[in-house]
mmCIF file of C-alpha atoms in Angstrom:
data_model
loop_
_atom_site.group_PDB
_atom_site.id
_atom_site.type_symbol
_atom_site.label_atom_id
_atom_site.label_comp_id
_atom_site.label_asym_id
_atom_site.label_seq_id
_atom_site.Cartn_x
_atom_site.Cartn_y
_atom_site.Cartn_z
ATOM 1 C CA MET A 200 -18.266 34.774 16.897
ATOM 2 C CA LYS A 201 -14.680 33.826 15.656
ATOM 3 C CA ASN A 202 -13.224 30.197 15.772
ATOM 4 C CA LEU A 203 -10.109 29.482 17.520
ATOM 5 C CA LEU A 204 -7.984 26.690 17.002
ATOM 6 C CA ILE A 205 -6.237 25.376 19.793
ATOM 7 C CA PRO A 206 -3.799 22.124 19.504
ATOM 8 C CA THR A 207 -4.902 19.489 22.111
ATOM 9 C CA ASP A 208 -3.440 16.061 23.269
ATOM 10 C CA TYR A 209 -6.760 15.057 24.679
ATOM 11 C CA THR A 210 -5.886 15.441 28.107
ATOM 12 C CA LEU A 211 -7.623 17.519 30.719
ATOM 13 C CA ILE A 212 -4.359 19.431 31.143
ATOM 14 C CA SER A 213 -4.323 20.699 27.553
ATOM 15 C CA LEU A 214 -8.116 21.436 28.056
ATOM 16 C CA GLU A 215 -7.345 23.489 31.025
ATOM 17 C CA GLU A 216 -4.256 25.399 29.122
ATOM 18 C CA ALA A 217 -6.851 26.133 26.256
ATOM 19 C CA ALA A 218 -9.220 27.787 28.809
ATOM 20 C CA LEU A 219 -6.605 29.794 30.290
ATOM 21 C CA ALA A 220 -5.587 31.136 26.983
ATOM 22 C CA VAL A 221 -9.272 32.061 26.141
ATOM 23 C CA ARG A 222 -9.500 33.726 29.246
ATOM 24 C CA GLN A 223 -6.762 36.443 28.218
ATOM 25 C CA LEU A 224 -8.814 37.277 24.976
ATOM 26 C CA GLU A 225 -11.542 39.541 24.674
ATOM 27 C CA GLY A 226 -14.796 38.473 22.862
ATOM 28 C CA ARG A 227 -16.957 35.384 22.317
ATOM 29 C CA PHE A 228 -15.113 32.473 20.455
ATOM 30 C CA ASN A 229 -16.084 28.876 19.394
ATOM 31 C CA ILE A 230 -12.932 26.678 20.356
ATOM 32 C CA VAL A 231 -11.899 23.873 17.690
ATOM 33 C CA LEU A 232 -9.521 21.747 19.418
ATOM 34 C CA PHE A 233 -7.054 20.196 16.806
ATOM 35 C CA HIS A 234 -4.829 17.198 16.568
ATOM 36 C CA ALA A 235 -3.231 16.305 13.338
ATOM 37 C CA PHE A 236 -2.729 12.498 12.158
ATOM 38 C CA ASP A 237 -0.757 11.371 9.159
ATOM 39 C CA MET A 238 -2.506 9.871 6.370
ATOM 40 C CA PRO A 239 -1.555 6.033 5.423
ATOM 41 C CA GLY A 240 0.600 5.826 2.360
ATOM 42 C CA SER A 241 -0.987 2.552 0.853
ATOM 43 C CA LEU A 242 -4.248 0.911 0.226
ATOM 44 C CA MET A 243 -3.011 -1.794 2.513
ATOM 45 C CA GLU A 244 -2.396 0.598 5.295
ATOM 46 C CA VAL A 245 -5.492 1.916 5.066
ATOM 47 C CA MET A 246 -7.171 -1.629 5.319
ATOM 48 C CA MET A 247 -5.313 -2.368 8.494
ATOM 49 C CA ARG A 248 -5.522 0.642 10.425
ATOM 50 C CA THR A 249 -8.265 1.422 13.002
ATOM 51 C CA ASN A 250 -7.375 4.780 13.831
ATOM 52 C CA ALA A 251 -11.120 6.190 13.721
ATOM 53 C CA LEU A 252 -11.570 3.829 16.539
ATOM 54 C CA ARG A 253 -8.496 4.537 18.505
ATOM 55 C CA GLN A 254 -9.054 8.340 18.038
ATOM 56 C CA GLN A 255 -12.499 8.314 19.139
ATOM 57 C CA VAL A 256 -11.323 6.500 22.577
ATOM 58 C CA LEU A 257 -9.199 9.363 23.076
ATOM 59 C CA ILE A 258 -12.062 11.841 23.728
ATOM 60 C CA THR A 259 -12.972 10.076 27.139
ATOM 61 C CA GLU A 260 -16.237 10.724 29.362
ATOM 62 C CA PRO A 261 -14.114 13.039 31.882
ATOM 63 C CA LEU A 262 -12.840 15.109 28.836
ATOM 64 C CA ARG A 263 -16.304 15.634 27.777
ATOM 65 C CA GLN A 264 -17.763 16.664 30.934
ATOM 66 C CA ARG A 265 -14.760 19.084 31.499
ATOM 67 C CA CYS A 266 -15.565 20.715 28.497
ATOM 68 C CA LYS A 267 -19.022 21.223 29.561
ATOM 69 C CA ARG A 268 -17.867 22.717 33.003
ATOM 70 C CA ILE A 269 -15.420 25.042 31.157
ATOM 71 C CA LYS A 270 -18.267 26.370 28.945
ATOM 72 C CA GLN A 271 -20.453 26.995 31.910
ATOM 73 C CA LEU A 272 -17.641 28.659 33.845
ATOM 74 C CA ASN A 273 -16.555 31.075 30.831
ATOM 75 C CA ASN A 274 -19.271 32.945 28.911
ATOM 76 C CA GLN A 275 -16.630 33.952 26.399
ATOM 77 C CA ILE A 276 -17.114 30.342 24.921
ATOM 78 C CA GLY A 277 -19.949 29.515 22.511
ATOM 79 C CA GLN A 278 -18.909 25.824 21.538
ATOM 80 C CA ILE A 279 -16.309 23.671 22.016
ATOM 81 C CA TYR A 280 -15.265 21.272 19.129
ATOM 82 C CA PHE A 281 -12.925 18.379 18.682
ATOM 83 C CA ARG A 282 -11.780 18.366 15.173
ATOM 84 C CA PRO A 283 -8.905 16.246 14.045
ATOM 85 C CA MET A 284 -7.125 16.677 10.821
ATOM 86 C CA TYR A 285 -6.056 13.849 8.739
ATOM 87 C CA GLY A 286 -2.936 14.879 6.612
ATOM 88 C CA SER A 287 0.442 16.244 7.075
ATOM 89 C CA THR A 288 0.852 18.890 4.398
ATOM 90 C CA VAL A 289 0.355 22.524 4.403
ATOM 91 C CA ALA A 290 -2.245 22.145 1.394
ATOM 92 C CA ALA A 291 -4.380 19.879 3.775
ATOM 93 C CA PHE A 292 -3.911 22.158 6.667
ATOM 94 C CA ARG A 293 -5.141 25.336 4.503
ATOM 95 C CA ASN A 294 -7.916 23.274 3.515
ATOM 96 C CA TYR A 295 -8.622 22.421 7.265
ATOM 97 C CA ILE A 296 -8.612 26.046 7.966
ATOM 98 C CA LEU A 297 -10.863 26.980 5.360
ATOM 99 C CA ALA A 298 -13.663 24.172 6.030
ATOM 100 C CA ASN A 299 -13.403 25.179 9.600
ATOM 101 C CA GLU A 300 -13.475 28.838 9.207
ATOM 102 C CA ILE A 301 -10.625 29.374 11.680
ATOM 103 C CA ASP A 302 -9.790 32.838 12.383
ATOM 104 C CA MET A 303 -6.922 32.464 14.695
ATOM 105 C CA ILE A 304 -4.408 29.817 16.079
ATOM 106 C CA VAL A 305 -3.987 30.090 19.832
ATOM 107 C CA LEU A 306 -0.687 28.625 21.483
ATOM 108 C CA PRO A 307 -1.218 28.122 25.218
ATOM 109 C CA ALA A 308 2.098 29.466 27.071
ATOM 110 C CA ASP A 309 4.948 27.088 26.853
ATOM 111 C CA TYR A 310 3.137 24.703 24.233
ATOM 112 C CA ARG A 311 4.827 21.685 23.558
ATOM 113 C CA PHE A 312 3.623 18.968 20.951
ATOM 114 C CA VAL A 313 2.604 15.555 22.449
ATOM 115 C CA PRO A 314 1.861 12.773 20.217
ATOM 116 C CA VAL A 315 -0.957 10.610 21.206
ATOM 117 C CA LEU A 316 -0.687 7.973 18.438
ATOM 118 C CA ASN A 317 2.168 6.629 16.252
ATOM 119 C CA GLU A 318 0.221 8.961 13.438
ATOM 120 C CA SER A 319 0.312 11.982 15.373
ATOM 121 C CA VAL A 320 1.946 14.827 13.442
ATOM 122 C CA ASN A 321 3.678 17.982 14.976
ATOM 123 C CA PRO A 322 1.470 20.827 13.570
ATOM 124 C CA LEU A 323 4.128 23.711 14.408
ATOM 125 C CA SER A 324 5.502 23.757 10.698
ATOM 126 C CA LEU A 325 1.914 23.873 9.593
ATOM 127 C CA PHE A 326 0.873 26.819 11.787
ATOM 128 C CA ALA A 327 3.682 28.854 10.640
ATOM 129 C CA LYS A 328 2.615 28.494 6.982
ATOM 130 C CA ALA A 329 -1.025 28.569 7.377
ATOM 131 C CA GLY A 330 -1.856 32.180 6.466
ATOM 132 C CA VAL A 331 -3.778 32.518 9.757
ATOM 133 C CA ALA A 332 -2.692 34.747 12.474
ATOM 134 C CA VAL A 333 -0.970 32.581 15.401
ATOM 135 C CA LEU A 334 -1.052 33.996 18.885
ATOM 136 C CA GLU A 335 1.415 32.754 21.668
ATOM 137 C CA MET A 336 -0.054 33.212 24.868
ATOM 138 C CA ALA A 337 1.762 34.625 27.936
ATOM 139 C CA GLN A 338 2.058 32.541 31.059
ATOM 140 C CA GLN A 339 -0.696 33.175 33.340
ATOM 141 C CA THR A 340 -1.408 31.746 36.716
ATOM 142 C CA PRO A 341 -5.086 30.978 37.794
ATOM 143 C CA SER A 342 -6.784 33.628 40.059
ATOM 144 C CA PRO A 343 -7.755 32.426 43.513
ATOM 145 C CA SER A 344 -11.460 32.419 42.394
ATOM 146 C CA GLN A 345 -10.315 30.165 39.464
ATOM 147 C CA ASN A 346 -8.753 27.964 41.759
ATOM 148 C CA GLN A 347 -11.532 27.536 44.201
ATOM 149 C CA GLU A 348 -13.703 26.923 40.821
ATOM 150 C CA GLN A 349 -11.216 23.896 39.817
ATOM 151 C CA GLU A 350 -11.320 22.545 43.301
ATOM 152 C CA ARG A 351 -14.958 22.056 43.556
ATOM 153 C CA ASP A 352 -15.347 20.151 40.148
#
């Protein structure tokens, strides 16, 4: 099973975009929902930050429930993980790619970076230098049956 990295801003909309992107691919996948956060520059910043707590709040219960529902509706998806990266360098990102065994980076149609915290890092320049295939998905409109499934939720 391949591991797909898909950027997220922790909103239900970004999750739906990820699900739409996967529907355009063939095979079974694990989805790694990714957001990059900059590392503190000094020891004082480390002591003053409570980012870990703030980032945990980003993963809301409705977001968790929607992940479960997307998995139920799409047999292509094995697991969905939220795995942030802490760092802003190409070297840190390459290590992240290796550690999470990422096979491909998937950018939903019309992807636009949305920072969720002041420490959020735009990953597009990292993606270009990652040494992993980047697939930019075409715009797709949901089929009537997909719209009906979403309305029932």
